[in-house]
């Protein structure tokens, strides 16, 4: 179990370890610091593999990389373009509607506060936080299944849903660390702290982990 004082150490270790991992699709898109592309790529990425998200995002932005141009595309055309992602029809509908609303109500700009972003259909807390952090360089904690799982295994939080994990992490962590958490935990969760069979034996932070300690103290099964 990590003590509050040890959190900076754990993050430092994970940061060093992350240099060994390949970047996620969102990392690459986030580098552009374009809130609109980050928002749309997030929607494309739901229940879709990283490589597919990256490829489809690129294809879509070749046709339209801003709300005004995207709003001009028909829903059918967007759907055809993004056909390789899961739920492409629903996503095409959302992308069209979001782009139209951005043009009509926000002068073609993505709003930079979470509460306004949450009023867009198809935008949940994870996506809103990602746009805030990677699009605007503002404080937020995007929590997906990896962040939720790793935070609970380490014992930083004890929560049942990503929304509750976000709230708990906001209370636990100084703002200084908020923007790093998603990046570090997603890569760590994809490569080491996997949902099934986490690679605990090769984990660089096992001595700070509640789950690992529970494994060691679990009684052996008697046959
Ligand atoms: Fe995850 Fe295992 Fe490392 Fe704990 S010790 S953080 S469960 S990989």
PDB file of C-alpha atoms and ligand atoms in Angstrom:
ATOM      1  CA  UNK A   1       0.000   0.000   0.000  1.00  0.00           C
ATOM      2  CA  UNK A   2       1.390   3.396  -0.945  1.00  0.00           C
ATOM      3  CA  UNK A   3       1.494   6.035   1.766  1.00  0.00           C
ATOM      4  CA  UNK A   4       0.667   9.584   0.752  1.00  0.00           C
ATOM      5  CA  UNK A   5       4.319  10.503   1.184  1.00  0.00           C
ATOM      6  CA  UNK A   6       5.392   7.749  -1.225  1.00  0.00           C
ATOM      7  CA  UNK A   7       3.123   8.856  -4.092  1.00  0.00           C
ATOM      8  CA  UNK A   8       5.775  11.134  -5.703  1.00  0.00           C
ATOM      9  CA  UNK A   9       8.267   8.231  -5.588  1.00  0.00           C
ATOM     10  CA  UNK A  10       5.814   5.853  -7.269  1.00  0.00           C
ATOM     11  CA  UNK A  11       5.088   8.397  -9.994  1.00  0.00           C
ATOM     12  CA  UNK A  12       8.779   8.988 -10.560  1.00  0.00           C
ATOM     13  CA  UNK A  13       9.399   5.247 -10.964  1.00  0.00           C
ATOM     14  CA  UNK A  14       6.471   4.895 -13.362  1.00  0.00           C
ATOM     15  CA  UNK A  15       7.669   7.867 -15.398  1.00  0.00           C
ATOM     16  CA  UNK A  16      11.057   6.245 -15.833  1.00  0.00           C
ATOM     17  CA  UNK A  17       9.460   2.910 -16.728  1.00  0.00           C
ATOM     18  CA  UNK A  18       7.138   4.564 -19.271  1.00  0.00           C
ATOM     19  CA  UNK A  19      10.122   5.313 -21.522  1.00  0.00           C
ATOM     20  CA  UNK A  20      10.121   1.595 -22.390  1.00  0.00           C
ATOM     21  CA  UNK A  21       6.532   1.637 -23.660  1.00  0.00           C
ATOM     22  CA  UNK A  22       5.206   2.752 -27.034  1.00  0.00           C
ATOM     23  CA  UNK A  23       2.959   5.797 -26.944  1.00  0.00           C
ATOM     24  CA  UNK A  24      -0.824   5.473 -27.098  1.00  0.00           C
ATOM     25  CA  UNK A  25      -2.910   6.767 -30.035  1.00  0.00           C
ATOM     26  CA  UNK A  26      -4.037   9.638 -27.882  1.00  0.00           C
ATOM     27  CA  UNK A  27      -0.453  10.577 -26.988  1.00  0.00           C
ATOM     28  CA  UNK A  28       0.297  11.138 -30.651  1.00  0.00           C
ATOM     29  CA  UNK A  29      -2.839  13.198 -31.289  1.00  0.00           C
ATOM     30  CA  UNK A  30      -2.408  15.067 -27.995  1.00  0.00           C
ATOM     31  CA  UNK A  31       0.998  16.294 -29.112  1.00  0.00           C
ATOM     32  CA  UNK A  32      -0.744  18.583 -31.573  1.00  0.00           C
ATOM     33  CA  UNK A  33      -2.553  20.323 -28.662  1.00  0.00           C
ATOM     34  CA  UNK A  34      -5.658  20.763 -30.844  1.00  0.00           C
ATOM     35  CA  UNK A  35      -8.757  20.528 -28.595  1.00  0.00           C
ATOM     36  CA  UNK A  36     -11.083  19.686 -31.502  1.00  0.00           C
ATOM     37  CA  UNK A  37      -8.976  16.796 -32.774  1.00  0.00           C
ATOM     38  CA  UNK A  38      -8.483  15.517 -29.233  1.00  0.00           C
ATOM     39  CA  UNK A  39     -12.228  15.614 -28.623  1.00  0.00           C
ATOM     40  CA  UNK A  40     -13.089  13.816 -31.861  1.00  0.00           C
ATOM     41  CA  UNK A  41     -10.314  11.223 -31.453  1.00  0.00           C
ATOM     42  CA  UNK A  42     -11.556  10.476 -27.947  1.00  0.00           C
ATOM     43  CA  UNK A  43     -15.008   9.754 -29.325  1.00  0.00           C
ATOM     44  CA  UNK A  44     -13.502   7.551 -32.036  1.00  0.00           C
ATOM     45  CA  UNK A  45     -11.387   5.689 -29.477  1.00  0.00           C
ATOM     46  CA  UNK A  46     -14.252   4.394 -27.329  1.00  0.00           C
ATOM     47  CA  UNK A  47     -14.196   0.592 -27.454  1.00  0.00           C
ATOM     48  CA  UNK A  48     -11.697   0.692 -30.308  1.00  0.00           C
ATOM     49  CA  UNK A  49      -8.078  -0.388 -30.548  1.00  0.00           C
ATOM     50  CA  UNK A  50      -5.403   2.308 -30.417  1.00  0.00           C
ATOM     51  CA  UNK A  51      -3.968   1.533 -33.851  1.00  0.00           C
ATOM     52  CA  UNK A  52      -7.429   1.741 -35.448  1.00  0.00           C
ATOM     53  CA  UNK A  53      -8.186   5.027 -33.688  1.00  0.00           C
ATOM     54  CA  UNK A  54      -4.918   6.532 -34.915  1.00  0.00           C
ATOM     55  CA  UNK A  55      -5.474   5.402 -38.507  1.00  0.00           C
ATOM     56  CA  UNK A  56      -9.125   6.477 -38.686  1.00  0.00           C
ATOM     57  CA  UNK A  57      -8.451   9.830 -36.992  1.00  0.00           C
ATOM     58  CA  UNK A  58      -5.822  10.635 -39.588  1.00  0.00           C
ATOM     59  CA  UNK A  59      -8.163   9.693 -42.430  1.00  0.00           C
ATOM     60  CA  UNK A  60     -10.983  11.825 -41.019  1.00  0.00           C
ATOM     61  CA  UNK A  61      -8.787  14.900 -40.406  1.00  0.00           C
ATOM     62  CA  UNK A  62      -7.633  14.778 -44.004  1.00  0.00           C
ATOM     63  CA  UNK A  63     -11.251  15.559 -44.896  1.00  0.00           C
ATOM     64  CA  UNK A  64     -12.004  17.977 -42.056  1.00  0.00           C
ATOM     65  CA  UNK A  65      -9.818  19.036 -39.140  1.00  0.00           C
ATOM     66  CA  UNK A  66     -11.994  21.783 -37.648  1.00  0.00           C
ATOM     67  CA  UNK A  67     -15.644  22.096 -36.536  1.00  0.00           C
ATOM     68  CA  UNK A  68     -16.720  24.210 -39.518  1.00  0.00           C
ATOM     69  CA  UNK A  69     -15.466  21.768 -42.151  1.00  0.00           C
ATOM     70  CA  UNK A  70     -16.621  18.734 -40.138  1.00  0.00           C
ATOM     71  CA  UNK A  71     -20.131  20.164 -39.791  1.00  0.00           C
ATOM     72  CA  UNK A  72     -20.341  20.424 -43.573  1.00  0.00           C
ATOM     73  CA  UNK A  73     -19.738  16.682 -44.054  1.00  0.00           C
ATOM     74  CA  UNK A  74     -22.819  14.489 -44.159  1.00  0.00           C
ATOM     75  CA  UNK A  75     -23.343  11.983 -41.350  1.00  0.00           C
ATOM     76  CA  UNK A  76     -23.237   9.188 -43.937  1.00  0.00           C
ATOM     77  CA  UNK A  77     -19.913  10.355 -45.307  1.00  0.00           C
ATOM     78  CA  UNK A  78     -18.394  10.571 -41.815  1.00  0.00           C
ATOM     79  CA  UNK A  79     -19.741   7.081 -41.060  1.00  0.00           C
ATOM     80  CA  UNK A  80     -18.205   5.677 -44.256  1.00  0.00           C
ATOM     81  CA  UNK A  81     -14.857   7.282 -43.406  1.00  0.00           C
ATOM     82  CA  UNK A  82     -14.740   5.955 -39.846  1.00  0.00           C
ATOM     83  CA  UNK A  83     -16.234   2.541 -40.615  1.00  0.00           C
ATOM     84  CA  UNK A  84     -13.338   0.618 -39.003  1.00  0.00           C
ATOM     85  CA  UNK A  85     -14.100   1.894 -35.476  1.00  0.00           C
ATOM     86  CA  UNK A  86     -16.719   0.215 -33.313  1.00  0.00           C
ATOM     87  CA  UNK A  87     -20.160   1.862 -33.177  1.00  0.00           C
ATOM     88  CA  UNK A  88     -19.209   3.953 -36.195  1.00  0.00           C
ATOM     89  CA  UNK A  89     -22.795   4.977 -37.001  1.00  0.00           C
ATOM     90  CA  UNK A  90     -23.440   6.381 -33.507  1.00  0.00           C
ATOM     91  CA  UNK A  91     -20.021   8.031 -33.469  1.00  0.00           C
ATOM     92  CA  UNK A  92     -20.642   9.657 -36.873  1.00  0.00           C
ATOM     93  CA  UNK A  93     -23.923  11.068 -35.568  1.00  0.00           C
ATOM     94  CA  UNK A  94     -22.192  12.432 -32.440  1.00  0.00           C
ATOM     95  CA  UNK A  95     -19.273  13.934 -34.389  1.00  0.00           C
ATOM     96  CA  UNK A  96     -21.633  15.720 -36.775  1.00  0.00           C
ATOM     97  CA  UNK A  97     -23.853  17.026 -33.938  1.00  0.00           C
ATOM     98  CA  UNK A  98     -20.891  18.183 -31.827  1.00  0.00           C
ATOM     99  CA  UNK A  99     -19.316  19.994 -34.782  1.00  0.00           C
ATOM    100  CA  UNK A 100     -22.590  21.724 -35.665  1.00  0.00           C
ATOM    101  CA  UNK A 101     -23.103  22.852 -32.069  1.00  0.00           C
ATOM    102  CA  UNK A 102     -19.539  24.128 -31.799  1.00  0.00           C
ATOM    103  CA  UNK A 103     -20.106  26.258 -34.896  1.00  0.00           C
ATOM    104  CA  UNK A 104     -23.542  27.535 -33.873  1.00  0.00           C
ATOM    105  CA  UNK A 105     -23.021  28.138 -30.157  1.00  0.00           C
ATOM    106  CA  UNK A 106     -19.269  28.435 -29.573  1.00  0.00           C
ATOM    107  CA  UNK A 107     -18.000  30.263 -32.625  1.00  0.00           C
ATOM    108  CA  UNK A 108     -16.267  27.094 -33.829  1.00  0.00           C
ATOM    109  CA  UNK A 109     -14.199  26.724 -30.662  1.00  0.00           C
ATOM    110  CA  UNK A 110     -14.133  23.867 -28.167  1.00  0.00           C
ATOM    111  CA  UNK A 111     -15.066  25.175 -24.695  1.00  0.00           C
ATOM    112  CA  UNK A 112     -12.330  24.873 -22.089  1.00  0.00           C
ATOM    113  CA  UNK A 113     -14.340  23.893 -19.048  1.00  0.00           C
ATOM    114  CA  UNK A 114     -15.495  20.451 -18.023  1.00  0.00           C
ATOM    115  CA  UNK A 115     -19.082  21.339 -17.170  1.00  0.00           C
ATOM    116  CA  UNK A 116     -19.777  22.857 -20.590  1.00  0.00           C
ATOM    117  CA  UNK A 117     -18.107  19.927 -22.350  1.00  0.00           C
ATOM    118  CA  UNK A 118     -20.340  17.544 -20.414  1.00  0.00           C
ATOM    119  CA  UNK A 119     -23.433  19.149 -21.984  1.00  0.00           C
ATOM    120  CA  UNK A 120     -22.421  17.680 -25.372  1.00  0.00           C
ATOM    121  CA  UNK A 121     -24.070  14.371 -26.173  1.00  0.00           C
ATOM    122  CA  UNK A 122     -21.484  11.585 -26.223  1.00  0.00           C
ATOM    123  CA  UNK A 123     -19.015  13.454 -24.005  1.00  0.00           C
ATOM    124  CA  UNK A 124     -18.488  11.856 -20.594  1.00  0.00           C
ATOM    125  CA  UNK A 125     -16.154  12.789 -17.751  1.00  0.00           C
ATOM    126  CA  UNK A 126     -13.172  10.885 -19.169  1.00  0.00           C
ATOM    127  CA  UNK A 127     -13.399  12.623 -22.557  1.00  0.00           C
ATOM    128  CA  UNK A 128     -14.043  16.050 -20.996  1.00  0.00           C
ATOM    129  CA  UNK A 129     -10.988  15.671 -18.746  1.00  0.00           C
ATOM    130  CA  UNK A 130      -8.826  14.518 -21.658  1.00  0.00           C
ATOM    131  CA  UNK A 131      -9.774  17.614 -23.670  1.00  0.00           C
ATOM    132  CA  UNK A 132      -9.021  19.847 -20.685  1.00  0.00           C
ATOM    133  CA  UNK A 133      -5.645  18.256 -19.955  1.00  0.00           C
ATOM    134  CA  UNK A 134      -4.283  17.584 -23.436  1.00  0.00           C
ATOM    135  CA  UNK A 135      -6.135  20.253 -25.406  1.00  0.00           C
ATOM    136  CA  UNK A 136      -5.856  23.180 -23.001  1.00  0.00           C
ATOM    137  CA  UNK A 137      -3.038  22.167 -20.666  1.00  0.00           C
ATOM    138  CA  UNK A 138      -5.361  22.710 -17.713  1.00  0.00           C
ATOM    139  CA  UNK A 139      -5.764  20.594 -14.614  1.00  0.00           C
ATOM    140  CA  UNK A 140      -7.933  17.494 -14.851  1.00  0.00           C
ATOM    141  CA  UNK A 141      -7.750  13.759 -14.163  1.00  0.00           C
ATOM    142  CA  UNK A 142      -9.032  11.606 -17.019  1.00  0.00           C
ATOM    143  CA  UNK A 143      -9.970   8.228 -15.572  1.00  0.00           C
ATOM    144  CA  UNK A 144     -10.456   5.241 -17.848  1.00  0.00           C
ATOM    145  CA  UNK A 145     -10.460   1.543 -16.928  1.00  0.00           C
ATOM    146  CA  UNK A 146      -6.639   1.484 -16.606  1.00  0.00           C
ATOM    147  CA  UNK A 147      -6.464   4.496 -14.283  1.00  0.00           C
ATOM    148  CA  UNK A 148      -9.369   3.097 -12.270  1.00  0.00           C
ATOM    149  CA  UNK A 149      -7.804  -0.365 -11.923  1.00  0.00           C
ATOM    150  CA  UNK A 150      -4.226   0.758 -11.180  1.00  0.00           C
ATOM    151  CA  UNK A 151      -5.344   3.353  -8.594  1.00  0.00           C
ATOM    152  CA  UNK A 152      -7.380   0.713  -6.774  1.00  0.00           C
ATOM    153  CA  UNK A 153      -4.709  -1.985  -6.922  1.00  0.00           C
ATOM    154  CA  UNK A 154      -2.074   0.367  -5.571  1.00  0.00           C
ATOM    155  CA  UNK A 155      -4.514   1.207  -2.784  1.00  0.00           C
ATOM    156  CA  UNK A 156      -4.625   4.920  -3.566  1.00  0.00           C
ATOM    157  CA  UNK A 157      -8.410   4.739  -3.739  1.00  0.00           C
ATOM    158  CA  UNK A 158     -11.064   2.234  -2.863  1.00  0.00           C
ATOM    159  CA  UNK A 159     -13.782   2.832  -5.418  1.00  0.00           C
ATOM    160  CA  UNK A 160     -16.232   0.963  -7.611  1.00  0.00           C
ATOM    161  CA  UNK A 161     -16.486   3.292 -10.637  1.00  0.00           C
ATOM    162  CA  UNK A 162     -14.137   5.494 -12.701  1.00  0.00           C
ATOM    163  CA  UNK A 163     -16.233   8.546 -11.721  1.00  0.00           C
ATOM    164  CA  UNK A 164     -15.671   7.830  -8.034  1.00  0.00           C
ATOM    165  CA  UNK A 165     -11.980   7.192  -8.696  1.00  0.00           C
ATOM    166  CA  UNK A 166     -11.681  10.595 -10.355  1.00  0.00           C
ATOM    167  CA  UNK A 167     -13.306  12.285  -7.360  1.00  0.00           C
ATOM    168  CA  UNK A 168     -11.090  10.382  -4.910  1.00  0.00           C
ATOM    169  CA  UNK A 169      -7.893  11.128  -6.853  1.00  0.00           C
ATOM    170  CA  UNK A 170      -8.808  14.820  -7.006  1.00  0.00           C
ATOM    171  CA  UNK A 171      -8.957  14.814  -3.215  1.00  0.00           C
ATOM    172  CA  UNK A 172      -5.853  12.674  -2.708  1.00  0.00           C
ATOM    173  CA  UNK A 173      -3.387  14.158  -5.180  1.00  0.00           C
ATOM    174  CA  UNK A 174      -1.886  17.636  -5.247  1.00  0.00           C
ATOM    175  CA  UNK A 175      -2.717  19.363  -8.576  1.00  0.00           C
ATOM    176  CA  UNK A 176       0.925  19.093  -9.549  1.00  0.00           C
ATOM    177  CA  UNK A 177       0.376  15.391 -10.378  1.00  0.00           C
ATOM    178  CA  UNK A 178      -3.057  15.480 -11.975  1.00  0.00           C
ATOM    179  CA  UNK A 179      -1.971  15.882 -15.569  1.00  0.00           C
ATOM    180  CA  UNK A 180       0.539  13.003 -15.471  1.00  0.00           C
ATOM    181  CA  UNK A 181      -1.737  10.347 -14.034  1.00  0.00           C
ATOM    182  CA  UNK A 182      -3.606   9.379 -17.197  1.00  0.00           C
ATOM    183  CA  UNK A 183      -0.521   9.077 -19.343  1.00  0.00           C
ATOM    184  CA  UNK A 184       1.417   7.042 -16.797  1.00  0.00           C
ATOM    185  CA  UNK A 185      -1.356   4.725 -15.633  1.00  0.00           C
ATOM    186  CA  UNK A 186      -2.728   3.965 -19.101  1.00  0.00           C
ATOM    187  CA  UNK A 187       0.661   2.877 -20.416  1.00  0.00           C
ATOM    188  CA  UNK A 188       1.456   1.032 -17.191  1.00  0.00           C
ATOM    189  CA  UNK A 189      -1.973  -0.653 -17.234  1.00  0.00           C
ATOM    190  CA  UNK A 190      -1.587  -1.736 -20.860  1.00  0.00           C
ATOM    191  CA  UNK A 191       1.901  -3.160 -20.378  1.00  0.00           C
ATOM    192  CA  UNK A 192       2.382  -4.301 -16.761  1.00  0.00           C
ATOM    193  CA  UNK A 193      -0.649  -3.916 -14.515  1.00  0.00           C
ATOM    194  CA  UNK A 194      -2.936  -5.678 -16.992  1.00  0.00           C
ATOM    195  CA  UNK A 195      -6.587  -6.389 -16.174  1.00  0.00           C
ATOM    196  CA  UNK A 196      -5.980 -10.149 -16.077  1.00  0.00           C
ATOM    197  CA  UNK A 197      -2.684 -11.626 -14.902  1.00  0.00           C
ATOM    198  CA  UNK A 198      -0.844  -8.405 -13.994  1.00  0.00           C
ATOM    199  CA  UNK A 199       2.926  -8.831 -14.303  1.00  0.00           C
ATOM    200  CA  UNK A 200       3.532  -8.256 -10.586  1.00  0.00           C
ATOM    201  CA  UNK A 201       6.852 -10.096 -10.498  1.00  0.00           C
ATOM    202  CA  UNK A 202       8.399  -7.561 -12.890  1.00  0.00           C
ATOM    203  CA  UNK A 203       6.527  -4.532 -11.530  1.00  0.00           C
ATOM    204  CA  UNK A 204       8.830  -1.698 -10.407  1.00  0.00           C
ATOM    205  CA  UNK A 205       6.341  -0.437  -7.809  1.00  0.00           C
ATOM    206  CA  UNK A 206       5.249  -3.714  -6.242  1.00  0.00           C
ATOM    207  CA  UNK A 207       6.592  -2.776  -2.837  1.00  0.00           C
ATOM    208  CA  UNK A 208       4.105   0.116  -2.770  1.00  0.00           C
ATOM    209  CA  UNK A 209       1.146  -1.963  -3.961  1.00  0.00           C
ATOM    210  CA  UNK A 210      -1.800  -3.042  -1.830  1.00  0.00           C
ATOM    211  CA  UNK A 211      -2.854  -5.780  -4.263  1.00  0.00           C
ATOM    212  CA  UNK A 212       0.652  -7.280  -4.302  1.00  0.00           C
ATOM    213  CA  UNK A 213       0.791  -7.321  -0.521  1.00  0.00           C
ATOM    214  CA  UNK A 214      -2.572  -9.043  -0.408  1.00  0.00           C
ATOM    215  CA  UNK A 215      -1.241 -11.741  -2.757  1.00  0.00           C
ATOM    216  CA  UNK A 216       1.641 -12.453  -0.435  1.00  0.00           C
ATOM    217  CA  UNK A 217      -0.543 -12.685   2.654  1.00  0.00           C
ATOM    218  CA  UNK A 218      -3.282 -14.754   0.996  1.00  0.00           C
ATOM    219  CA  UNK A 219      -3.470 -18.205   2.676  1.00  0.00           C
ATOM    220  CA  UNK A 220      -2.488 -21.177   0.511  1.00  0.00           C
ATOM    221  CA  UNK A 221      -5.364 -23.336  -0.657  1.00  0.00           C
ATOM    222  CA  UNK A 222      -5.419 -26.750   1.034  1.00  0.00           C
ATOM    223  CA  UNK A 223      -6.421 -29.506  -1.372  1.00  0.00           C
TER     224      UNK A 223
HETATM  225 FE1  LIG B   1      -0.186  -3.841 -10.636  1.00  0.00          FE
HETATM  226 FE2  LIG B   1       0.958  -6.034  -9.654  1.00  0.00          FE
HETATM  227 FE3  LIG B   1       2.351  -3.772  -9.904  1.00  0.00          FE
HETATM  228 FE4  LIG B   1       0.472  -3.976  -8.068  1.00  0.00          FE
HETATM  229  S1  LIG B   1       2.357  -5.169  -8.154  1.00  0.00           S
HETATM  230  S2  LIG B   1       0.812  -2.242  -9.441  1.00  0.00           S
HETATM  231  S3  LIG B   1      -1.052  -5.228  -9.134  1.00  0.00           S
HETATM  232  S4  LIG B   1       1.481  -4.993 -11.555  1.00  0.00           S
END
